[in-house]
Structure formats: structure tokens, C-alpha cells
mmCIF file of C-alpha atoms in Angstrom:
data_model
loop_
_atom_site.group_PDB
_atom_site.id
_atom_site.type_symbol
_atom_site.label_atom_id
_atom_site.label_comp_id
_atom_site.label_asym_id
_atom_site.label_seq_id
_atom_site.Cartn_x
_atom_site.Cartn_y
_atom_site.Cartn_z
ATOM 1 C CA MET Q 1 0.000 0.000 0.000
ATOM 2 C CA ASP Q 2 2.866 2.352 -0.842
ATOM 3 C CA GLU Q 3 0.813 5.239 -2.196
ATOM 4 C CA LEU Q 4 -2.090 5.019 0.207
ATOM 5 C CA THR Q 5 0.036 4.620 3.346
ATOM 6 C CA LYS Q 6 0.972 8.269 2.859
ATOM 7 C CA LEU Q 7 -2.568 9.044 3.968
ATOM 8 C CA GLY Q 8 -1.856 7.806 7.522
ATOM 9 C CA ARG Q 9 -4.898 6.758 9.531
ATOM 10 C CA PHE Q 10 -7.066 7.605 6.508
ATOM 11 C CA SER Q 11 -5.413 4.983 4.272
ATOM 12 C CA GLU Q 12 -8.053 2.290 4.814
ATOM 13 C CA PRO Q 13 -11.068 4.629 4.439
ATOM 14 C CA ALA Q 14 -9.310 6.063 1.352
ATOM 15 C CA LEU Q 15 -9.110 2.586 -0.191
ATOM 16 C CA HIS Q 16 -12.824 2.080 0.510
ATOM 17 C CA VAL Q 17 -13.676 5.447 -1.060
ATOM 18 C CA MET Q 18 -11.648 4.597 -4.173
ATOM 19 C CA ILE Q 19 -13.309 1.201 -4.489
ATOM 20 C CA SER Q 20 -16.683 2.875 -4.087
ATOM 21 C CA LEU Q 21 -15.863 5.350 -6.863
ATOM 22 C CA ALA Q 22 -14.454 2.631 -9.135
ATOM 23 C CA GLY Q 23 -17.918 1.840 -10.500
ATOM 24 C CA ALA Q 24 -19.245 5.363 -10.951
ATOM 25 C CA ALA Q 25 -19.063 8.875 -9.585
ATOM 26 C CA LYS Q 26 -20.840 9.279 -6.241
ATOM 27 C CA HIS Q 27 -21.542 11.989 -3.679
ATOM 28 C CA GLY Q 28 -20.755 11.688 0.027
ATOM 29 C CA TYR Q 29 -24.011 10.078 1.130
ATOM 30 C CA ALA Q 30 -23.879 7.492 -1.678
ATOM 31 C CA ILE Q 31 -20.237 6.703 -0.838
ATOM 32 C CA GLN Q 32 -21.224 6.125 2.799
ATOM 33 C CA ASP Q 33 -24.031 3.763 1.739
ATOM 34 C CA ASP Q 34 -21.759 1.890 -0.662
ATOM 35 C CA ILE Q 35 -18.952 1.440 1.872
ATOM 36 C CA GLU Q 36 -21.484 0.215 4.429
ATOM 37 C CA ARG Q 37 -22.664 -2.407 1.933
ATOM 38 C CA LEU Q 38 -19.075 -3.401 1.079
ATOM 39 C CA THR Q 39 -17.610 -3.563 4.581
ATOM 40 C CA GLY Q 40 -20.571 -3.684 6.954
ATOM 41 C CA HIS Q 41 -19.339 -0.481 8.557
ATOM 42 C CA ARG Q 42 -20.632 2.997 7.710
ATOM 43 C CA PRO Q 43 -17.850 5.610 7.857
ATOM 44 C CA GLY Q 44 -18.619 8.802 9.771
ATOM 45 C CA PRO Q 45 -18.655 12.109 7.869
ATOM 46 C CA GLY Q 46 -15.345 13.194 9.419
ATOM 47 C CA THR Q 47 -13.571 9.997 8.430
ATOM 48 C CA LEU Q 48 -15.125 10.041 4.972
ATOM 49 C CA TYR Q 49 -14.167 13.608 4.142
ATOM 50 C CA GLY Q 50 -10.750 13.206 5.791
ATOM 51 C CA ALA Q 51 -10.097 10.503 3.210
ATOM 52 C CA VAL Q 52 -11.770 12.466 0.385
ATOM 53 C CA ARG Q 53 -9.613 15.519 1.116
ATOM 54 C CA ARG Q 54 -6.396 13.512 1.056
ATOM 55 C CA LEU Q 55 -7.367 11.659 -2.109
ATOM 56 C CA GLU Q 56 -8.223 14.942 -3.799
ATOM 57 C CA GLU Q 57 -4.901 16.442 -2.712
ATOM 58 C CA GLN Q 58 -3.046 13.455 -4.148
ATOM 59 C CA GLY Q 59 -4.989 13.818 -7.393
ATOM 60 C CA TYR Q 60 -6.554 10.342 -7.114
ATOM 61 C CA ILE Q 61 -10.143 11.645 -7.168
ATOM 62 C CA ARG Q 62 -11.766 14.910 -8.299
ATOM 63 C CA ALA Q 63 -14.997 16.732 -7.580
ATOM 64 C CA LEU Q 64 -17.562 17.096 -10.359
ATOM 65 C CA GLN Q 65 -20.226 19.725 -10.906
ATOM 66 C CA GLU Q 66 -22.777 19.896 -8.070
ATOM 67 C CA ARG Q 67 -26.005 17.959 -8.680
ATOM 68 C CA ASP Q 68 -29.069 18.472 -6.432
ATOM 69 C CA ARG Q 69 -26.873 20.481 -4.021
ATOM 70 C CA ARG Q 70 -24.578 17.465 -3.681
ATOM 71 C CA LYS Q 71 -21.073 17.253 -5.063
ATOM 72 C CA PRO Q 72 -20.150 13.940 -6.713
ATOM 73 C CA TYR Q 73 -16.565 12.671 -6.886
ATOM 74 C CA GLU Q 74 -14.926 10.444 -9.485
ATOM 75 C CA LEU Q 75 -11.653 8.534 -9.795
ATOM 76 C CA THR Q 76 -8.940 10.170 -11.890
ATOM 77 C CA ALA Q 77 -6.616 8.214 -14.194
ATOM 78 C CA ALA Q 78 -3.908 8.384 -11.506
ATOM 79 C CA GLY Q 79 -6.388 7.145 -8.924
ATOM 80 C CA ASN Q 80 -7.417 4.330 -11.243
ATOM 81 C CA ALA Q 81 -3.786 3.228 -11.628
ATOM 82 C CA VAL Q 82 -3.071 3.398 -7.867
ATOM 83 C CA LEU Q 83 -6.251 1.498 -7.030
ATOM 84 C CA THR Q 84 -5.484 -1.192 -9.630
ATOM 85 C CA ALA Q 85 -1.962 -1.676 -8.262
ATOM 86 C CA GLU Q 86 -3.240 -1.756 -4.697
ATOM 87 C CA LEU Q 87 -5.962 -4.314 -5.409
ATOM 88 C CA GLN Q 88 -3.494 -6.539 -7.304
ATOM 89 C CA ARG Q 89 -1.165 -6.361 -4.326
ATOM 90 C CA ILE Q 90 -4.011 -7.339 -1.985
ATOM 91 C CA ARG Q 91 -5.026 -10.186 -4.321
ATOM 92 C CA LEU Q 92 -1.464 -11.551 -4.330
ATOM 93 C CA LEU Q 93 -1.281 -11.210 -0.563
ATOM 94 C CA ALA Q 94 -4.627 -12.963 -0.088
ATOM 95 C CA ARG Q 95 -3.727 -15.754 -2.514
ATOM 96 C CA THR Q 96 -0.420 -16.385 -0.744
ATOM 97 C CA GLY Q 97 -2.089 -16.421 2.652
ATOM 98 C CA LEU Q 98 -4.869 -18.772 1.531
ATOM 99 C CA THR Q 99 -2.376 -21.105 -0.156
ATOM 100 C CA ARG Q 100 -0.349 -21.332 3.024
ATOM 101 C CA LEU Q 101 -3.461 -21.907 5.116
ATOM 102 C CA ALA Q 102 -4.560 -24.680 2.743
ATOM 103 C CA ALA Q 103 -1.167 -26.355 3.066
ATOM 104 C CA THR Q 104 -1.367 -26.638 6.879
ATOM 105 C CA MET Z 1 -28.286 20.901 22.535
ATOM 106 C CA SER Z 2 -30.040 20.979 19.123
ATOM 107 C CA ARG Z 3 -28.519 19.151 16.183
ATOM 108 C CA PRO Z 4 -27.944 22.262 13.998
ATOM 109 C CA PHE Z 5 -26.110 23.911 16.892
ATOM 110 C CA ALA Z 6 -24.038 20.773 17.469
ATOM 111 C CA VAL Z 7 -23.205 20.575 13.752
ATOM 112 C CA ARG Z 8 -22.115 24.231 13.662
ATOM 113 C CA THR Z 9 -19.991 23.707 16.764
ATOM 114 C CA VAL Z 10 -18.251 20.659 15.298
ATOM 115 C CA LEU Z 11 -17.638 22.428 11.987
ATOM 116 C CA ARG Z 12 -15.973 25.291 13.858
ATOM 117 C CA LEU Z 13 -13.382 22.797 15.075
ATOM 118 C CA TYR Z 14 -12.111 22.301 11.510
ATOM 119 C CA PRO Z 15 -9.316 24.492 10.093
ATOM 120 C CA ALA Z 16 -10.912 27.279 8.029
ATOM 121 C CA ALA Z 17 -9.586 26.028 4.684
ATOM 122 C CA ILE Z 18 -11.068 22.548 5.189
ATOM 123 C CA ARG Z 19 -14.325 23.959 6.575
ATOM 124 C CA ASP Z 20 -14.687 26.218 3.536
ATOM 125 C CA ARG Z 21 -14.031 23.352 1.137
ATOM 126 C CA TYR Z 22 -15.941 20.448 2.728
ATOM 127 C CA GLY Z 23 -18.032 22.090 5.498
ATOM 128 C CA ASP Z 24 -21.345 22.055 3.588
ATOM 129 C CA GLU Z 25 -20.945 18.407 2.606
ATOM 130 C CA ILE Z 26 -20.032 17.314 6.142
ATOM 131 C CA ALA Z 27 -22.928 19.376 7.557
ATOM 132 C CA ASP Z 28 -25.300 17.723 5.083
ATOM 133 C CA LEU Z 29 -24.263 14.227 6.190
ATOM 134 C CA LEU Z 30 -24.472 15.204 9.866
ATOM 135 C CA ALA Z 31 -27.919 16.754 9.405
ATOM 136 C CA THR Z 32 -29.348 13.577 7.860
ATOM 137 C CA SER Z 33 -27.367 11.072 9.948
ATOM 138 C CA SER Z 34 -29.274 8.160 11.464
ATOM 139 C CA ARG Z 35 -26.744 7.985 14.338
ATOM 140 C CA PRO Z 36 -26.001 11.648 15.086
ATOM 141 C CA GLY Z 37 -24.057 11.060 18.314
ATOM 142 C CA HIS Z 38 -21.599 8.709 16.620
ATOM 143 C CA ASP Z 39 -21.201 10.886 13.541
ATOM 144 C CA LEU Z 40 -20.795 14.127 15.494
ATOM 145 C CA ALA Z 41 -18.097 12.474 17.596
ATOM 146 C CA ASP Z 42 -16.408 11.159 14.440
ATOM 147 C CA ALA Z 43 -16.439 14.594 12.795
ATOM 148 C CA ALA Z 44 -15.197 16.306 15.976
ATOM 149 C CA TRP Z 45 -12.334 13.838 16.308
ATOM 150 C CA CYS Z 46 -11.370 14.191 12.647
ATOM 151 C CA ALA Z 47 -11.601 17.996 12.882
ATOM 152 C CA LEU Z 48 -9.123 17.974 15.753
ATOM 153 C CA THR Z 49 -6.900 15.571 13.805
ATOM 154 C CA GLU Z 50 -6.964 17.940 10.827
ATOM 155 C CA ARG Z 51 -6.220 20.911 13.052
ATOM 156 C CA GLY Z 52 -3.342 19.020 14.639
ATOM 157 C CA SER Z 53 -1.872 18.069 11.275
ATOM 158 C CA VAL Z 54 -2.204 21.650 9.989
ATOM 159 C CA MET Z 55 -0.405 22.978 13.080
ATOM 160 C CA HIS Z 56 2.216 20.270 12.882
ATOM 161 C CA GLY Z 57 2.751 20.887 9.203
ATOM 162 C CA SER Z 58 2.772 24.657 9.019
ATOM 163 C CA ILE Z 59 3.524 26.153 12.410
ATOM 164 C CA ASN Z 60 5.506 23.697 14.457
ATOM 165 C CA ARG Z 61 7.854 22.679 11.669
ATOM 166 C CA ALA Z 62 8.556 26.306 10.793
ATOM 167 C CA VAL Z 63 9.154 27.246 14.433
ATOM 168 C CA VAL Z 64 11.427 24.252 14.950
ATOM 169 C CA LEU Z 65 13.454 25.135 11.828
ATOM 170 C CA ARG Z 66 13.818 28.752 12.887
ATOM 171 C CA THR Z 67 14.761 27.759 16.426
ATOM 172 C CA ILE Z 68 17.446 25.449 15.036
ATOM 173 C CA LYS Z 69 18.778 28.383 13.034
ATOM 174 C CA LEU Z 70 18.870 30.445 16.239
ATOM 175 C CA VAL Z 71 20.809 27.677 17.979
ATOM 176 C CA CYS Z 72 23.338 27.917 15.159
ATOM 177 C CA VAL Z 73 23.821 31.701 15.494
ATOM 178 C CA PRO Z 74 26.527 31.425 18.210
ATOM 179 C CA LEU Z 75 28.300 28.908 15.985
ATOM 180 C CA ALA Z 76 28.545 31.702 13.410
ATOM 181 C CA PHE Z 77 29.508 34.452 15.882
ATOM 182 C CA ALA Z 78 32.411 32.460 17.342
ATOM 183 C CA PRO Z 79 34.453 32.172 14.109
ATOM 184 C CA VAL Z 80 33.726 35.835 13.277
ATOM 185 C CA LEU Z 81 35.084 36.830 16.700
ATOM 186 C CA LEU Z 82 38.065 34.605 16.097
ATOM 187 C CA ALA Z 83 38.635 36.185 12.683
ATOM 188 C CA PHE Z 84 38.586 39.715 14.129
ATOM 189 C CA ALA Z 85 40.926 38.684 16.957
ATOM 190 C CA SER Z 86 43.252 37.026 14.434
ATOM 191 C CA VAL Z 87 43.402 40.208 12.351
ATOM 192 C CA ALA Z 88 44.208 42.157 15.517
ATOM 193 C CA ALA Z 89 46.920 39.630 16.453
ATOM 194 C CA VAL Z 90 48.501 39.894 13.015
ATOM 195 C CA ALA Z 91 48.438 43.691 13.240
ATOM 196 C CA LEU Z 92 50.087 43.528 16.681
ATOM 197 C CA ASN Z 93 53.031 41.635 15.182
ATOM 198 C CA ALA Z 94 54.100 44.966 13.685
ATOM 199 C CA PHE Z 95 54.586 46.267 17.234
ATOM 200 C CA PRO Z 96 56.822 43.703 18.979
ATOM 201 C CA THR Z 97 57.411 45.966 21.978
ATOM 202 C CA VAL Z 98 53.803 46.119 23.194
ATOM 203 C CA GLY Z 99 53.113 44.336 26.440
ATOM 204 C CA GLN Z 100 50.923 41.283 27.082
ATOM 205 C CA ARG Z 101 48.181 43.369 28.657
ATOM 206 C CA VAL Z 102 47.884 45.571 25.569
ATOM 207 C CA VAL Z 103 47.669 42.435 23.408
ATOM 208 C CA GLN Z 104 44.787 41.155 25.574
ATOM 209 C CA ILE Z 105 42.942 44.474 25.345
ATOM 210 C CA VAL Z 106 43.281 44.587 21.567
ATOM 211 C CA LEU Z 107 42.159 40.967 21.205
ATOM 212 C CA ALA Z 108 39.217 41.595 23.531
ATOM 213 C CA ALA Z 109 38.222 44.614 21.446
ATOM 214 C CA ALA Z 110 37.091 42.222 18.698
ATOM 215 C CA VAL Z 111 33.815 42.002 20.616
ATOM 216 C CA LEU Z 112 32.917 45.578 19.589
ATOM 217 C CA PRO Z 113 32.696 45.185 15.787
ATOM 218 C CA VAL Z 114 31.074 41.757 16.142
ATOM 219 C CA SER Z 115 28.494 43.226 18.549
ATOM 220 C CA LEU Z 116 27.704 45.833 15.938
ATOM 221 C CA LEU Z 117 27.322 43.039 13.426
ATOM 222 C CA ALA Z 118 24.999 41.205 15.850
ATOM 223 C CA TRP Z 119 22.947 44.371 16.322
ATOM 224 C CA TRP Z 120 22.637 44.767 12.542
ATOM 225 C CA LEU Z 121 21.755 41.102 12.135
ATOM 226 C CA GLY Z 122 19.146 41.323 14.908
ATOM 227 C CA ARG Z 123 17.584 44.305 13.104
ATOM 228 C CA ARG Z 124 17.480 42.487 9.790
ATOM 229 C CA THR Z 125 16.408 39.024 10.933
ATOM 230 C CA THR Z 126 12.736 38.217 10.629
ATOM 231 C CA ALA Z 127 10.986 38.299 13.956
ATOM 232 C CA ALA Z 128 8.800 35.339 13.088
ATOM 233 C CA THR Z 129 11.131 33.028 14.958
ATOM 234 C CA ALA Z 130 10.148 31.345 18.164
ATOM 235 C CA ALA Z 131 8.462 33.231 21.017
ATOM 236 C CA ALA Z 132 10.694 36.081 22.232
ATOM 237 C CA PRO Z 133 11.612 34.443 25.585
ATOM 238 C CA ALA Z 134 12.712 31.333 23.679
ATOM 239 C CA ILE Z 135 15.411 33.303 21.811
ATOM 240 C CA PRO Z 136 18.006 33.300 24.619
ATOM 241 C CA VAL Z 137 17.207 29.666 25.385
ATOM 242 C CA ALA Z 138 17.959 28.692 21.785
ATOM 243 C CA LEU Z 139 21.120 30.814 21.750
ATOM 244 C CA GLY Z 140 22.191 29.394 25.133
ATOM 245 C CA VAL Z 141 21.784 25.871 23.800
ATOM 246 C CA GLY Z 142 23.987 26.862 20.852
ATOM 247 C CA VAL Z 143 26.706 28.269 23.119
ATOM 248 C CA ALA Z 144 26.538 25.236 25.431
ATOM 249 C CA ALA Z 145 26.774 22.901 22.439
ATOM 250 C CA LEU Z 146 29.747 24.808 21.061
ATOM 251 C CA ALA Z 147 31.485 24.711 24.439
ATOM 252 C CA SER Z 148 30.945 20.955 24.630
ATOM 253 C CA VAL Z 149 32.708 20.157 21.359
ATOM 254 C CA PRO Z 150 36.031 18.436 22.204
ATOM 255 C CA ILE Z 151 39.144 20.612 21.613
ATOM 256 C CA LEU Z 152 37.200 23.291 19.662
ATOM 257 C CA GLY Z 153 34.984 23.965 22.675
ATOM 258 C CA GLU Z 154 38.027 24.828 24.790
ATOM 259 C CA ALA Z 155 38.001 28.220 23.065
ATOM 260 C CA LEU Z 156 35.098 29.024 25.419
ATOM 261 C CA GLY Z 157 36.859 27.681 28.529
ATOM 262 C CA GLU Z 158 38.934 24.627 29.290
ATOM 263 C CA GLN Z 159 37.048 23.425 32.365
ATOM 264 C CA TRP Z 160 33.953 21.535 31.225
ATOM 265 C CA PRO Z 161 31.074 22.010 32.128
ATOM 266 C CA ALA Z 162 31.844 25.551 33.333
ATOM 267 C CA ALA Z 163 31.024 27.229 29.996
ATOM 268 C CA PRO Z 164 27.733 25.329 29.406
ATOM 269 C CA LEU Z 165 26.752 26.174 32.990
ATOM 270 C CA ALA Z 166 27.500 29.843 32.297
ATOM 271 C CA ALA Z 167 25.383 29.665 29.119
ATOM 272 C CA ALA Z 168 22.487 28.162 31.113
ATOM 273 C CA CYS Z 169 22.633 30.950 33.731
ATOM 274 C CA TRP Z 170 22.850 33.556 30.985
ATOM 275 C CA ALA Z 171 19.846 32.107 29.125
ATOM 276 C CA LEU Z 172 17.757 31.940 32.307
ATOM 277 C CA ILE Z 173 18.343 35.572 33.279
ATOM 278 C CA LEU Z 174 18.028 36.892 29.743
ATOM 279 C CA THR Z 175 14.740 35.023 29.276
ATOM 280 C CA ALA Z 176 13.371 36.703 32.415
ATOM 281 C CA THR Z 177 14.708 40.052 31.174
ATOM 282 C CA ILE Z 178 13.099 39.729 27.750
ATOM 283 C CA THR Z 179 9.799 38.630 29.283
ATOM 284 C CA LEU Z 180 9.773 41.613 31.644
ATOM 285 C CA ALA Z 181 10.858 44.069 28.931
ATOM 286 C CA GLY Z 182 8.105 42.754 26.665
ATOM 287 C CA ARG Z 183 5.481 43.369 29.346
ATOM 288 C CA LEU Z 184 6.766 46.913 29.866
ATOM 289 C CA ARG Z 185 6.766 47.565 26.125
ATOM 290 C CA ARG Z 186 3.203 46.302 25.762
ATOM 291 C CA SER Z 187 2.050 48.616 28.546
ATOM 292 C CA GLY Z 188 3.582 51.558 26.673
ATOM 293 C CA ARG Z 189 6.651 51.990 28.902
ATOM 294 C CA SER Z 190 9.264 51.799 26.149
ATOM 295 C CA ARG Z 191 12.059 53.590 28.027
ATOM 296 C CA ALA Z 192 11.642 51.333 31.058
ATOM 297 C CA ALA Z 193 11.751 48.357 28.660
ATOM 298 C CA VAL Z 194 15.051 49.532 27.154
ATOM 299 C CA THR Z 195 16.550 50.161 30.612
ATOM 300 C CA THR Z 196 15.402 46.738 31.787
ATOM 301 C CA SER Z 197 16.898 45.102 28.694
ATOM 302 C CA VAL Z 198 20.293 46.782 29.126
ATOM 303 C CA LEU Z 199 20.511 46.140 32.883
ATOM 304 C CA GLY Z 200 19.171 42.587 32.528
ATOM 305 C CA GLY Z 201 21.684 41.884 29.771
ATOM 306 C CA LEU Z 202 24.556 43.087 31.953
ATOM 307 C CA VAL Z 203 23.333 41.047 34.926
ATOM 308 C CA ALA Z 204 23.011 37.975 32.693
ATOM 309 C CA LEU Z 205 26.567 38.406 31.397
ATOM 310 C CA ASP Z 206 28.022 39.117 34.840
ATOM 311 C CA THR Z 207 26.234 36.120 36.339
ATOM 312 C CA ALA Z 208 27.461 33.904 33.494
ATOM 313 C CA GLY Z 209 31.042 35.043 34.202
ATOM 314 C CA MET Z 210 30.623 34.282 37.898
ATOM 315 C CA ALA Z 211 29.080 30.878 37.199
ATOM 316 C CA GLN Z 212 31.875 29.881 34.847
ATOM 317 C CA MET Z 213 34.650 31.121 37.096
ATOM 318 C CA THR Z 214 33.335 29.664 40.378
ATOM 319 C CA SER Z 215 32.840 26.260 38.784
ATOM 320 C CA ALA Z 216 36.317 26.282 37.220
ATOM 321 C CA VAL Z 217 38.604 28.011 39.721
ATOM 322 C CA ASN Z 218 38.941 27.771 43.500
ATOM 323 C CA ALA Z 219 38.440 30.733 45.807
ATOM 324 C CA GLU Z 220 42.153 31.054 46.454
ATOM 325 C CA ALA Z 221 42.981 31.799 42.806
ATOM 326 C CA ALA Z 222 39.888 33.893 42.238
ATOM 327 C CA PRO Z 223 38.583 35.502 45.440
ATOM 328 C CA ARG Z 224 34.785 35.442 45.433
ATOM 329 C CA ALA Z 225 34.597 39.009 46.714
ATOM 330 C CA ALA Z 226 35.787 40.194 43.294
ATOM 331 C CA ALA Z 227 33.312 37.969 41.427
ATOM 332 C CA PRO Z 228 31.258 40.818 39.868
ATOM 333 C CA LEU Z 229 34.415 42.029 38.106
ATOM 334 C CA TRP Z 230 35.299 38.741 36.399
ATOM 335 C CA TYR Z 231 33.126 39.272 33.349
ATOM 336 C CA LEU Z 232 34.260 42.875 32.931
ATOM 337 C CA GLU Z 233 37.915 41.877 33.193
ATOM 338 C CA ALA Z 234 37.523 39.006 30.750
ATOM 339 C CA VAL Z 235 35.559 40.872 28.120
ATOM 340 C CA SER Z 236 37.747 43.978 28.208
ATOM 341 C CA GLY Z 237 41.162 42.411 28.679
ATOM 342 C CA LEU Z 238 41.855 44.994 31.413
ATOM 343 C CA ASP Z 239 43.653 43.980 34.610
ATOM 344 C CA LEU Z 240 41.181 44.710 37.393
ATOM 345 C CA GLY Z 241 42.908 42.359 39.832
ATOM 346 C CA SER Z 242 39.766 40.263 40.210
ATOM 347 C CA ALA Z 243 41.595 36.961 39.754
ATOM 348 C CA ALA Z 244 44.988 37.811 41.145
ATOM 349 C CA GLY Z 245 45.835 34.143 41.695
ATOM 350 C CA LEU Z 246 45.734 33.404 37.976
ATOM 351 C CA PRO Z 247 48.680 34.347 35.731
ATOM 352 C CA ASP Z 248 46.506 36.063 33.128
ATOM 353 C CA GLY Z 249 43.461 36.769 35.273
ATOM 354 C CA ALA Z 250 39.864 36.165 34.258
ATOM 355 C CA PHE Z 251 40.677 36.875 30.585
ATOM 356 C CA GLU Z 252 42.620 33.642 30.250
ATOM 357 C CA MET Z 253 40.292 31.518 32.366
ATOM 358 C CA LEU Z 254 36.972 32.505 30.762
ATOM 359 C CA LYS Z 255 38.495 32.622 27.250
ATOM 360 C CA GLY Z 256 35.938 33.344 24.496
ATOM 361 C CA SER Z 257 32.775 32.786 26.573
ATOM 362 C CA PRO Z 258 32.216 36.416 27.640
ATOM 363 C CA ALA Z 259 32.713 37.650 24.072
ATOM 364 C CA VAL Z 260 30.365 35.070 22.515
ATOM 365 C CA LEU Z 261 27.734 35.682 25.208
ATOM 366 C CA THR Z 262 28.064 39.467 24.832
ATOM 367 C CA VAL Z 263 27.491 39.285 21.097
ATOM 368 C CA SER Z 264 24.615 36.813 21.627
ATOM 369 C CA THR Z 265 23.083 39.194 24.200
ATOM 370 C CA VAL Z 266 23.070 42.061 21.712
ATOM 371 C CA PHE Z 267 21.518 39.835 19.055
ATOM 372 C CA ALA Z 268 18.883 38.380 21.426
ATOM 373 C CA LEU Z 269 17.800 41.743 22.861
ATOM 374 C CA VAL Z 270 17.523 43.442 19.466
ATOM 375 C CA LEU Z 271 15.640 40.492 17.964
ATOM 376 C CA ALA Z 272 13.296 40.172 20.955
ATOM 377 C CA ALA Z 273 12.558 43.923 20.947
ATOM 378 C CA ARG Z 274 11.688 43.794 17.261
ATOM 379 C CA ARG Z 275 9.498 40.742 17.781
ATOM 380 C CA ARG Z 276 7.553 42.574 20.482
ATOM 381 C CA THR Z 277 7.060 45.654 18.369
ATOM 382 C CA GLY Z 278 6.379 43.594 15.245
ATOM 383 C CA VAL Z 279 8.614 45.866 13.133
ATOM 384 C CA ALA Z 280 10.562 43.077 11.509
ATOM 385 C CA ALA Z 281 7.611 41.582 9.706
ATOM 386 C CA ALA Z 282 7.840 44.311 7.089
ATOM 387 C CA ASP Z 283 11.601 44.150 6.786
ATOM 388 C CA PRO Z 284 13.732 41.943 4.548
ATOM 389 C CA VAL Z 285 14.903 38.605 5.820
ATOM 390 C CA VAL Z 286 18.595 37.966 6.149
ATOM 391 C CA VAL Z 287 19.247 35.046 8.451
ATOM 392 C CA ASP Z 288 15.892 33.374 8.259
ATOM 393 C CA ALA Z 289 15.262 31.478 5.097
ATOM 394 C CA GLY Z 290 12.558 29.169 6.442
#
């Protein structure tokens, strides 16, 4: 998690936000709902926007035009690349762990 | 406490830049939250985290950098003093008949041009350093560090830890002086502030001389009754008979400490006075590059 670890305690929420935005652009409330569905845990507004701010600063996501007084966010190309690399790393890690567990 | 009031209160905890950018969105989520207590606590905690990281990133790091530069100031003054004294020594070679006492006085006189340089530097340095009372502490740390360097540090006195002890005493008294002068200046008593600064600076220097001498030399070689004269004798090179038991008096025993502390005193007082009056903010920066 080289790139996302720079985000400190917001690295895990940041990963969830990026995964949530991987399908389509979403506003804050929709991101909260999506992360709750994905992880079973609904992030608080402070945690969510702490991650959003850092991701925006890094250029991994960007805000779109306001719709219905809500501002949607979408992944940028850089964010797409970082998320892809991160998920591949997690997949490799998970596969290795599962293989070792199966061998015991 | 109503929810809108609680939301406004939590948003106020955020740094202004973040509140301006994301405040409406956070407020919207808090207003429609199904678990307001949890979400308000989450936002409050994150707001304080953001505030902490902003302070850590912008203020603390800058103050630390500037304080480190202050600590290094005595390290710069010492070689300048040495350079002036060396020029004087070379010039004295043209007069082989002058006595040892005259040589000491001429060498000691190097403190005058370097003090002027310190005054000029204090006037030109940005005042956005650390808090004014922290200036002598930072300078004192620099002097103590310099005095603790093996071999090189002996230029400030051969008996360790006499010179660092002197620097600590000097920093303590000068901090109190600057604090008091700042209070006087804020209450509009500028002349009293200047008088306090000058007298406090002299007391700090004299006390430093006494601290260094008493911790390095026994009472037989340097009678304690003459203690208030030690600094004056060392910084001027004059023979005041204050350390009659030592071949070259206080000048030889205290070495470069009085000169370095004198120059540091001038720098600290000028810088602190400018920080209190806030004049330096509009002036160019010379020492500070942070």
C-alpha cells in the first residue's frame, strides 16, 4: 500500500472510497451507503471527508459539478492506476495467505 | 443541545480552509445522519486531527526550523570573533614591543565590531522566529553545544562544564529580562523596557562570568569578593585584579565565553525587541530562510 500509506490513519477509508468510486461517480451520502454495503461499517462524515480531502490532494479523485446540491466525486486516471496496483497487491497477498493456510 | 447547533460547533473545530471546502458536505451528512451522536463524535475527532496536522505541518515545523537556526547563530559568531581577533593579532606583530596586557585588550576589542554586526543582524532578521523568551534559550543551547565540542569547545573555557553552565545561567536571566521588557513595552513603557533590557543583559553576562569562574577556579585563585568584576575583566582584557591568583586573570580563564555571550546578548535583545514591536515583519529577511 505504498501510495495510500501516505494518507496515515485515513489509508483504509481512502481505499474504501476509491473502491466505491471505481464503478461510478458518487456523492458523500452514496459513498457512505456503498462502503457500508461493502464492509458492513458505515464511515462517519469526518472519516469520509478526511479521506476524500487527502485523495483529492493526491490527485486520485476529483470533484464534479454539483447535482441536487450534492457534489459527486470520481476517480482520476492516476487514482485508477493506484487502485489497480493496490488491489493486485491485496489479491497476491490474499492468494499467498490462503495457499499457506490450505497447506497446513 | 439541538442538532444544527451541534453541527455548527463541530464544523468550527475544523481548520478554516477545510471547513470552507468540505463544510457544507459534512454538515449535510451530519444533518441527515441516522446515528447523530456517533457521527458528530467522528467529525469532531477528525476535525481535531486535521487541526493538529495543519499545526504540525505549518507552524511547528517552521518554528522548529527557525529555532534550530537560532541555535546555530553562536556557531557563526564564534568564528567571526576569532577572525577579528586574528586580524588584531597579526596587526600587533608589527609592534613587537607592546606588552601582554595591551595584546589582551586589543584581542578583547574584537567584541565591539562583532556586537555591531549582531545588532545589525538582529535588526534584519525576521521576527517570526520562536516566542521572544525562547530566543536566549535557543542561543544558550547553541553556546553550550559549542562549548561541549572536544578541543574546539576549549576556546570558550577549558574546564567543562563551566562554559555550558554559564550559558544556562545567561539564558535563564536573559529570558526573564526579555519577558519583563516585553510586558513593559506592551504597557507603553518603552524607556523602562530599554533600561530593563540593558541592565538585565549586563546582569546575565556578569552572572554567566561568575558561574563559569566559580565552577572552574577555587576561591584562592579567584577571590569570590571580586566575582562581579570577572566578566568585565575578561571581556575587556583589562587587569582589574579580580583573579589575582591566575597568571593572566579572568581573561585567560573565561576565554571566548564572555565575548560570545556578549554578542549573543546584543543579538537576542535586538531580535526580541523587534518581535515585540512587530517591526521586523515588514523588513527583509537575512538570516531566516525558512
